[in-house]
mmCIF file of C-alpha atoms in Angstrom:
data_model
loop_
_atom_site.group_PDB
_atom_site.id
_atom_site.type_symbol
_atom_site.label_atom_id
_atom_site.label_comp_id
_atom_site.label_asym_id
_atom_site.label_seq_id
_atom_site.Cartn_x
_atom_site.Cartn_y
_atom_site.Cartn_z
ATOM 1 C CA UNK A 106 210.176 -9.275 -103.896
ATOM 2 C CA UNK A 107 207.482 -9.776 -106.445
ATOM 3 C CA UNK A 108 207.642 -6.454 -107.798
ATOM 4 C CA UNK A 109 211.642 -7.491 -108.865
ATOM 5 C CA UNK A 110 210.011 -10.267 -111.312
ATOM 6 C CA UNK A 111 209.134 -8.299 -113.708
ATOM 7 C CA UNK A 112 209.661 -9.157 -118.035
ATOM 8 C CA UNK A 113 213.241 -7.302 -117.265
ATOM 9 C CA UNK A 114 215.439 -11.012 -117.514
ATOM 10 C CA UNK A 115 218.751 -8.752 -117.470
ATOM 11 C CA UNK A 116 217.346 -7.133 -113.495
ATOM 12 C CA UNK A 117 219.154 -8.995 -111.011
ATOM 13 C CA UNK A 118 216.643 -9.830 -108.223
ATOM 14 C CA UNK A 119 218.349 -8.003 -105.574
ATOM 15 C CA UNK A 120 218.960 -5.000 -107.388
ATOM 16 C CA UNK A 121 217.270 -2.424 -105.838
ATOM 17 C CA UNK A 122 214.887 0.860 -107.116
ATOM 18 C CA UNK A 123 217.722 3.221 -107.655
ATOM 19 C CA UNK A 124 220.008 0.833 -109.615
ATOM 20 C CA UNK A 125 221.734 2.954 -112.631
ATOM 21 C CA UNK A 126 223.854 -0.037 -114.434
ATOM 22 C CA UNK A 127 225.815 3.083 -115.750
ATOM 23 C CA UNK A 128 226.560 4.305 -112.652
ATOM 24 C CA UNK A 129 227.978 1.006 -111.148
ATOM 25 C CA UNK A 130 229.686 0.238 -114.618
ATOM 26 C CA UNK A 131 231.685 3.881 -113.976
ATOM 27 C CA UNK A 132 232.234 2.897 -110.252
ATOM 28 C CA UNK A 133 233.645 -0.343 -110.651
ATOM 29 C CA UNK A 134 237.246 0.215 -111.738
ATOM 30 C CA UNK A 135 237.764 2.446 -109.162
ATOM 31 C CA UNK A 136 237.019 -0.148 -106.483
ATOM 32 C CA UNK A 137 240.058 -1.290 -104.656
ATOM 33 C CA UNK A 138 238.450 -4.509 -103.719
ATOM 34 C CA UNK A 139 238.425 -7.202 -106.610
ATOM 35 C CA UNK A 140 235.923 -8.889 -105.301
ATOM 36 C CA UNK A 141 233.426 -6.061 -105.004
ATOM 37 C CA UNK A 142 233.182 -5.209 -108.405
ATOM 38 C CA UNK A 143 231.796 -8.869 -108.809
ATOM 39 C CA UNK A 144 228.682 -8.262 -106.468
ATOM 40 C CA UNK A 145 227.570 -4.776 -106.476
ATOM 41 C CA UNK A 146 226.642 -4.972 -110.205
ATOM 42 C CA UNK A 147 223.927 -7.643 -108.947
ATOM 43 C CA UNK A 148 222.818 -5.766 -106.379
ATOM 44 C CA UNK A 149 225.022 -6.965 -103.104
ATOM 45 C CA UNK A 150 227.372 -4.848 -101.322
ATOM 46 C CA UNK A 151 229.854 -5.951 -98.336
ATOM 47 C CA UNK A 152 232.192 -4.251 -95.481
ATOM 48 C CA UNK A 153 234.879 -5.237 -93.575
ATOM 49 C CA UNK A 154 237.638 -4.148 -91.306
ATOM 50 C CA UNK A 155 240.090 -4.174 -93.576
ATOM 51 C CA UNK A 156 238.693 -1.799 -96.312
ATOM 52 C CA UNK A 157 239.900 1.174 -97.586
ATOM 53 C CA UNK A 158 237.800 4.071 -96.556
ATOM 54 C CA UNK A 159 236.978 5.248 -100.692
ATOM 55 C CA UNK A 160 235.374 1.339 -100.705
ATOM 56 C CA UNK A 161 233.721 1.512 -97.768
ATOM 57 C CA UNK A 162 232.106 4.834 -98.490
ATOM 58 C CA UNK A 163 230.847 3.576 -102.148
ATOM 59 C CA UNK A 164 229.594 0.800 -100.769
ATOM 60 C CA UNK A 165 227.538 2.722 -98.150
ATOM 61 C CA UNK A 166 226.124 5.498 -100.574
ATOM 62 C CA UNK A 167 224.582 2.807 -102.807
ATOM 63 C CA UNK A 168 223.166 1.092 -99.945
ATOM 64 C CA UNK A 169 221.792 4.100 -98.930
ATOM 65 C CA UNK A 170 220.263 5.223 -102.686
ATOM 66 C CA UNK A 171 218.319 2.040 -103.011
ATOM 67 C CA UNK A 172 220.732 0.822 -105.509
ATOM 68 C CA UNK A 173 222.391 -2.197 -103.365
ATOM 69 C CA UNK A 174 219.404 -4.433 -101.529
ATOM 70 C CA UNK A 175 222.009 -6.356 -99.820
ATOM 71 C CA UNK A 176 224.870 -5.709 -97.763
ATOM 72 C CA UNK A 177 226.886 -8.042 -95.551
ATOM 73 C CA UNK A 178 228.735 -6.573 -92.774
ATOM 74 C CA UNK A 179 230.721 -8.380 -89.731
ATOM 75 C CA UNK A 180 229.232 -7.642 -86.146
ATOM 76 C CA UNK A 181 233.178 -6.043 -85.550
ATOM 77 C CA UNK A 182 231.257 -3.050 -87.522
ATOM 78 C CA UNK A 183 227.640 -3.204 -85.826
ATOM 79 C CA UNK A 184 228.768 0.109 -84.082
ATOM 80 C CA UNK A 185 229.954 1.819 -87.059
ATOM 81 C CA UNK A 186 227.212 1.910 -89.348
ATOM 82 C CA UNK A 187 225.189 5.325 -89.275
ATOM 83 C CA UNK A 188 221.390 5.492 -88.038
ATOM 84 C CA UNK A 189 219.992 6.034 -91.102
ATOM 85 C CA UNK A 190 221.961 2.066 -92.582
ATOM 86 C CA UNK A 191 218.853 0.091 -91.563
ATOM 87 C CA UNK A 192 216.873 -2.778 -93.099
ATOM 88 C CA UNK A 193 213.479 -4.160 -93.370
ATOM 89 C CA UNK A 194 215.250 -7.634 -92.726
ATOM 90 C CA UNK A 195 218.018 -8.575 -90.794
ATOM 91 C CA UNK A 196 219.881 -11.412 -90.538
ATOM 92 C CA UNK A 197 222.578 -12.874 -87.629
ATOM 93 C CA UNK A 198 224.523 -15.422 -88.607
ATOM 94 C CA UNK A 199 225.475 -16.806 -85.498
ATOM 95 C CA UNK A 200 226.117 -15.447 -82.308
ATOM 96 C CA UNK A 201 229.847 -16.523 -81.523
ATOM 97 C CA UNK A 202 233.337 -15.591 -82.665
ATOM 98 C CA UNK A 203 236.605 -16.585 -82.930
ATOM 99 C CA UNK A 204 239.023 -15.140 -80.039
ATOM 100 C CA UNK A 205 242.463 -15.571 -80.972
ATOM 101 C CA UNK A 206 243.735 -14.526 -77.617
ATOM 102 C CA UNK A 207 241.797 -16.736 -76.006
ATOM 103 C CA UNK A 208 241.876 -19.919 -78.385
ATOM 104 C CA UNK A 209 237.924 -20.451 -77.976
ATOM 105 C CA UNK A 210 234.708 -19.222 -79.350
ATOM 106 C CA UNK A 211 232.899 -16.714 -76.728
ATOM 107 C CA UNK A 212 229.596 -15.246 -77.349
ATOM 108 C CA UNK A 213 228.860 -12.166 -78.649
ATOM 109 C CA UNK A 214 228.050 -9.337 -76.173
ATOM 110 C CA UNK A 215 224.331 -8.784 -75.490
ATOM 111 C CA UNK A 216 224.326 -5.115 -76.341
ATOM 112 C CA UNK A 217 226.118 -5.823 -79.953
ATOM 113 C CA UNK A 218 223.361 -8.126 -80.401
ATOM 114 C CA UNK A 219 220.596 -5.451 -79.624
ATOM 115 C CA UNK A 220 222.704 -3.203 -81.778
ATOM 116 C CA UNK A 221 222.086 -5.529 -85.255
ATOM 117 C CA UNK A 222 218.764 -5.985 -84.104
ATOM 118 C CA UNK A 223 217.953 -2.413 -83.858
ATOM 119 C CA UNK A 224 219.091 -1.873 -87.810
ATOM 120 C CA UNK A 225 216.103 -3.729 -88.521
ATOM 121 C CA UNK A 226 213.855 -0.756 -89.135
ATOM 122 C CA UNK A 227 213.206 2.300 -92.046
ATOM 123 C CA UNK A 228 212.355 4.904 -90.150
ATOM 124 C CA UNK A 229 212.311 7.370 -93.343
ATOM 125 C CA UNK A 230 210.035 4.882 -95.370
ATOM 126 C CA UNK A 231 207.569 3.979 -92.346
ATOM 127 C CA UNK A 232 208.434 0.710 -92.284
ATOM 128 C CA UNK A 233 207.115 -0.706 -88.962
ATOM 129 C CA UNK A 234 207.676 -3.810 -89.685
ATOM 130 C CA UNK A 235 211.405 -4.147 -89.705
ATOM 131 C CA UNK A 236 212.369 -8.386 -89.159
ATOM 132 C CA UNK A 237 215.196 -9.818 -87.327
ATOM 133 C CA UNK A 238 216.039 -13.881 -87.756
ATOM 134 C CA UNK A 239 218.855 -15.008 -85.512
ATOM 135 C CA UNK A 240 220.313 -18.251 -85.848
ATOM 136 C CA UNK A 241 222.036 -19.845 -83.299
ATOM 137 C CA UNK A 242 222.982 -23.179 -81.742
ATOM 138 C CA UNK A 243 219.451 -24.661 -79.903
ATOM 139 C CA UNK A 244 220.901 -25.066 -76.198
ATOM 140 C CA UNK A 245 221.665 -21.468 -76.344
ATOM 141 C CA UNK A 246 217.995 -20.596 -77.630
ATOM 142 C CA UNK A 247 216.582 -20.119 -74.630
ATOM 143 C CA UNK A 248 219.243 -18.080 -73.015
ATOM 144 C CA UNK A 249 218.961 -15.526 -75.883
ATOM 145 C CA UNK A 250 215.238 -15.379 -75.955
ATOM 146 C CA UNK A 251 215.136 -14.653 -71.739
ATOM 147 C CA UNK A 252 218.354 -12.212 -72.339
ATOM 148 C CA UNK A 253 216.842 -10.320 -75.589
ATOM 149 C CA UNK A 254 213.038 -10.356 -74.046
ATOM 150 C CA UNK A 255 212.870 -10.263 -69.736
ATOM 151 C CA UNK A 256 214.565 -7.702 -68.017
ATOM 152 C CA UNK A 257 217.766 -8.198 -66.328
ATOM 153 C CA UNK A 258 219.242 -6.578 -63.178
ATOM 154 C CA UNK A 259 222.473 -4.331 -63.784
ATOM 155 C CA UNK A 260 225.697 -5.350 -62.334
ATOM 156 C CA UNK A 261 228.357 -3.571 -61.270
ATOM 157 C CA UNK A 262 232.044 -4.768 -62.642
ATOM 158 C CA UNK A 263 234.059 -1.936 -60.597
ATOM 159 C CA UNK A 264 235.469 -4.787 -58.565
ATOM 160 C CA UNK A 265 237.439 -5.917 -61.389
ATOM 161 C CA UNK A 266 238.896 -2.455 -62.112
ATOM 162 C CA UNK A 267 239.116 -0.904 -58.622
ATOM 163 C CA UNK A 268 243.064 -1.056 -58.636
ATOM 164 C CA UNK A 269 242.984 1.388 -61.399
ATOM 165 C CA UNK A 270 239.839 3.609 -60.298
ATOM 166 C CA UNK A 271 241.801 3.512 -56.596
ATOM 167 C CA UNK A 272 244.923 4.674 -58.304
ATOM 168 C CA UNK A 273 243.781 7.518 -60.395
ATOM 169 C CA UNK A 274 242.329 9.092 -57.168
ATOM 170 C CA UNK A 275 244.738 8.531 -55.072
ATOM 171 C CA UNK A 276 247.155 10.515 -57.379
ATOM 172 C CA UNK A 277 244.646 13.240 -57.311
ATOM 173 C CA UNK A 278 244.597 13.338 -53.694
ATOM 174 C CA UNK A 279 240.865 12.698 -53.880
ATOM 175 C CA UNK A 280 241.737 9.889 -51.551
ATOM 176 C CA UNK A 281 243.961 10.185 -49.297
ATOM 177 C CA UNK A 282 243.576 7.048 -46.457
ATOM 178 C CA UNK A 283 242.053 3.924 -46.142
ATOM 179 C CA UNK A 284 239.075 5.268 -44.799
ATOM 180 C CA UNK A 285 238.850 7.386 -47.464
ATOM 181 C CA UNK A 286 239.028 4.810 -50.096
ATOM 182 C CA UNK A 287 236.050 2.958 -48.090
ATOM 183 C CA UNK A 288 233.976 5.816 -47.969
ATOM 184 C CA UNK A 289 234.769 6.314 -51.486
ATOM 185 C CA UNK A 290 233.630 2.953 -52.820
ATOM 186 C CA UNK A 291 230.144 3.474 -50.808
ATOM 187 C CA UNK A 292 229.288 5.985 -53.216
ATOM 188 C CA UNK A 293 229.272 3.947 -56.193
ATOM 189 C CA UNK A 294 226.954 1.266 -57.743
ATOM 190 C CA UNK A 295 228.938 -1.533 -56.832
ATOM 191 C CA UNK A 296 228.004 -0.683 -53.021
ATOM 192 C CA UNK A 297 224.499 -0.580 -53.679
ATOM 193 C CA UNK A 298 224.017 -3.921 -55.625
ATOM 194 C CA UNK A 299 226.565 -5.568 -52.819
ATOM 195 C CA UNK A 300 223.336 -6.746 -50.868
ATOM 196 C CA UNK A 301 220.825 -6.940 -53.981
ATOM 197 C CA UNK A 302 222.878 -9.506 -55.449
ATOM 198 C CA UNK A 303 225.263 -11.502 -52.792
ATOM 199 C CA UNK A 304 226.070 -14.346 -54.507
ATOM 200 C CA UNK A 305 226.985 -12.193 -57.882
ATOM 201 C CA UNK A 306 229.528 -10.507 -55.380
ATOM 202 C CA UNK A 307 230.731 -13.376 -53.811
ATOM 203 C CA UNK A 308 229.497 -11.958 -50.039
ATOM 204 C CA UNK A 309 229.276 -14.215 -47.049
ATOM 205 C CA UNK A 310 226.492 -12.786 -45.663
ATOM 206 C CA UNK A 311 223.607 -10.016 -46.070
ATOM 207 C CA UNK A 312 224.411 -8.391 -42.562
ATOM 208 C CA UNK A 313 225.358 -4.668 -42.525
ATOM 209 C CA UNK A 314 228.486 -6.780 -41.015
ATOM 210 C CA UNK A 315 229.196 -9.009 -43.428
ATOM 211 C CA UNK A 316 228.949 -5.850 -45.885
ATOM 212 C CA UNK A 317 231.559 -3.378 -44.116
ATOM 213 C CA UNK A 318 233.942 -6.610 -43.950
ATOM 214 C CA UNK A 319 233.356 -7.373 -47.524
ATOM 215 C CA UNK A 320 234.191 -3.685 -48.748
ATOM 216 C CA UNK A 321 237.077 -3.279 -46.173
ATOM 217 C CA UNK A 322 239.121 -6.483 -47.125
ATOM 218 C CA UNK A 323 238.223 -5.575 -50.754
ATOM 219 C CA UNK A 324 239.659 -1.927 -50.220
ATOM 220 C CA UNK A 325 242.703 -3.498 -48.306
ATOM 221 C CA UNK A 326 243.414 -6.181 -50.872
ATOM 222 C CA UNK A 327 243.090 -3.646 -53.999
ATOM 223 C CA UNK A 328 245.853 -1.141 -52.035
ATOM 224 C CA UNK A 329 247.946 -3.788 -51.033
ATOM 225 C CA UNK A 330 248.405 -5.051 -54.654
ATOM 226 C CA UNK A 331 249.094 -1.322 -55.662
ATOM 227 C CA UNK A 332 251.883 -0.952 -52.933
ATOM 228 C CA UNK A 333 253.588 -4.245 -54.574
ATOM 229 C CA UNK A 334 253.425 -3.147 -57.821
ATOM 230 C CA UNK A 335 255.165 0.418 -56.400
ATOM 231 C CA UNK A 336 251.925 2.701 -58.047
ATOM 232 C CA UNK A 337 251.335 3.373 -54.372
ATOM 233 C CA UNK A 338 253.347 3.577 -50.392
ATOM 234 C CA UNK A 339 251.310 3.561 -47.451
ATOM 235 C CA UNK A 340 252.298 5.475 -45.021
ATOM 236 C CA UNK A 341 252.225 4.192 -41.269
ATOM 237 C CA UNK A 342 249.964 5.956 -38.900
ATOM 238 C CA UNK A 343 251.496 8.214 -36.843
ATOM 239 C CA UNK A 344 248.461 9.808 -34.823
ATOM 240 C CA UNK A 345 248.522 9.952 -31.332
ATOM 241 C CA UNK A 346 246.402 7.161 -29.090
ATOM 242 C CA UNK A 347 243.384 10.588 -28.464
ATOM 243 C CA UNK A 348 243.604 11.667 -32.641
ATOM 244 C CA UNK A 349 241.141 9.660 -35.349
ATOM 245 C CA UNK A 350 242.996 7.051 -36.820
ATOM 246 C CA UNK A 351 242.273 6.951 -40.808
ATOM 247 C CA UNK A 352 244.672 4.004 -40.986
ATOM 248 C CA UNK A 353 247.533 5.621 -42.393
ATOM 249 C CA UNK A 354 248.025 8.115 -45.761
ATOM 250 C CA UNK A 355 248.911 7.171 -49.083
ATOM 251 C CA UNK A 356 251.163 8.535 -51.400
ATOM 252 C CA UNK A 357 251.305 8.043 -54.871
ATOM 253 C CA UNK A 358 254.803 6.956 -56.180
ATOM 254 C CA UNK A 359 256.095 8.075 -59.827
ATOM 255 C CA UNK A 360 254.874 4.562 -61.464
ATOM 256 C CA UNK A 361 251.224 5.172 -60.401
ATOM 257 C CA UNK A 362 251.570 8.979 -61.577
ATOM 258 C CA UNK A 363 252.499 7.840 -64.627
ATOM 259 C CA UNK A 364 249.604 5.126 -64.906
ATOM 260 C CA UNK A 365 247.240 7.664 -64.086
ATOM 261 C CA UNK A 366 248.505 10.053 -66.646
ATOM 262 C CA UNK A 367 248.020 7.651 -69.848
ATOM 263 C CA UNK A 368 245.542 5.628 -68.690
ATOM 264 C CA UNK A 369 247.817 2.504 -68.424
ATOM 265 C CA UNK A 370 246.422 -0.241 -66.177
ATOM 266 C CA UNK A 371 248.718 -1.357 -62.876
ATOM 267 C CA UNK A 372 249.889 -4.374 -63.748
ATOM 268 C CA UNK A 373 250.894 -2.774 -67.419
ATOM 269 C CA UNK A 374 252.883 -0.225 -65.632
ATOM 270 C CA UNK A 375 254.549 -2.706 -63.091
ATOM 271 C CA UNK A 376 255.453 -5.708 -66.133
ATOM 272 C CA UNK A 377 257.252 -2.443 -67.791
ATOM 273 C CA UNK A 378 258.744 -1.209 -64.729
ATOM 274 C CA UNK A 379 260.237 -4.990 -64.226
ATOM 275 C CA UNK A 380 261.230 -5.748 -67.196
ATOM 276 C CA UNK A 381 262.881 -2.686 -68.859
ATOM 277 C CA UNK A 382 266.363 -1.490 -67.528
ATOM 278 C CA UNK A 383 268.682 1.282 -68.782
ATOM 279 C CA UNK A 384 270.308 -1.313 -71.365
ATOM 280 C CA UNK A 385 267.327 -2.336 -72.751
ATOM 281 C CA UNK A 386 266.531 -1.496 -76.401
ATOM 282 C CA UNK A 387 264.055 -1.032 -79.002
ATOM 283 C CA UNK A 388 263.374 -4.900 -79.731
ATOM 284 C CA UNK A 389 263.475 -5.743 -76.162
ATOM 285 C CA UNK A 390 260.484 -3.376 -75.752
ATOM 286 C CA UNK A 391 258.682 -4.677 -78.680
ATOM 287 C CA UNK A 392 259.215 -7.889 -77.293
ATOM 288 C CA UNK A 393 257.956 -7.381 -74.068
ATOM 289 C CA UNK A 394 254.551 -4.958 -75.246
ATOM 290 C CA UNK A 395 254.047 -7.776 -77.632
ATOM 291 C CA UNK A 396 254.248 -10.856 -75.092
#
């Protein structure tokens, strides 16, 4: 920043090349955000949910004309910025947040993280030596520098959403038995990373046995949940003893139809189906989408 102390006391050191004091002077009263005003005529912009879109766009176009050298924006908006809002330095501020819902800090998600990281380059101005400083507590140092630096395996998390995957095709009639639900989970990623990974999985074993056991009961356990919460009926076998048993059809019901349909999770459906009668009104139904 040498170039910035110059014999021009009035130039704000973070002001950047295109800086037009006229310009900002005329932009100023139309900012919606008091506090904006304050900052931008030194050279330092900021973003944040909350911000009207006129803001948010002046903010952005000085950025981008060299006029702002700074600009502060929350990791909520690391996805939003455009390709071309990059840095020669960037800085992380920590790498937790505040989760109301669950009353605790949690971590930020590893691919946000890449996502800051990844601003810190100008492409258009061959810089090649964009910077990235992230601060964090020390016991988690290590972690981050393994996570950000060594290769990691990919997991599969379909066994956390398999009621909903399960129900979708089953009201397509993609699936239309037990068997077929089995067969159908062999075809995904989770099947393949079953034996990779065991202990990720929670598996017994690493036998082709302990594999077809851990997929069945999973399969059994995910349409059993869906019959309770009346998405789905299983219907009882009725081949004869010399016919292929598939272990009985099943039918999507109306509530799993209409999960399907709007992409409601099961349990979402079955709390409304529970809760709401034909007397209930409109503040009941706030109350219970808002519990």
């Amino acid at each position: 920043y040498a170039d910035h102390l110059d014999d021009d006391s009035q130039k704000s050191l973070f002001q950047g090349r295109g800086y037009d004091a006229d310009k900002i002077a005329k932009l100023t009263p139309d900012l919606q955000e008091p506090a904006l005003g304050q900052v931008i005529s030194s050279g330092i912009g900021f973003l944040h949910d909350g911000m009207l879109p006129s803001d948010y766009s002046t903010v952005l176009d000085l950025y981008h004309d060299e006029s702002l050298q700074i600009l502060i924006v929350p990791f909520t908006l690391c996805w939003k910025l455009t390709n071309d809002t990059t840095a020669h330095l960037v800085i992380i501020m920590g790498t937790e947040s505040y989760d109301g819902r669950e009353r605790r800090y949690i971590d930020h998600p590893i691919a946000d993280l890449l996502q800051m990281m990844g601003k810190a380059s100008r492409p258009r101005t061959n810089d090649v030596n964009g910077k990235c400083v992230l601060f964090t507590y020390s016991p988690k140092k290590e972690y981050l520098k393994k996570l950000l630096y060594e290769p990691l395996p990919m997991e599969s998390h379909l066994d956390h959403y398999l009621h909903d995957h399960l129900n979708s095709e089953i009201v397509t009639q993609t699936i239309d038995t037990l068997q077929d639900a089995v067969d159908y989970v062999t075809w995904t990623l989770l099947y393949r990373r079953l034996l990779k990974n065991p202990n990720y999985y929670n598996m017994q074993g690493t036998t082709n046995a302990h594999l077809s056991e851990h997929v069945s009961e999973m399969v059994e356990t995910v349409i059993s949940d869906l019959e309770e919460s009346k998405c789905v009926q299983i219907k009882e076998s009725t081949n004869d003893e010399d016919e292929e048993d598939d272990g009985g059809g099943l039918v999507p019901l109306n509530l799993g139809m209409i999960a399907a349909y709007y992409y409601i999770q099961y349990t979402t459906i079955e709390l409304m189906a529970s809760s709401v009668s034909a007397k209930t009104k409109v503040r009941g139904v706030l109350e219970i989408l808002s519990a």
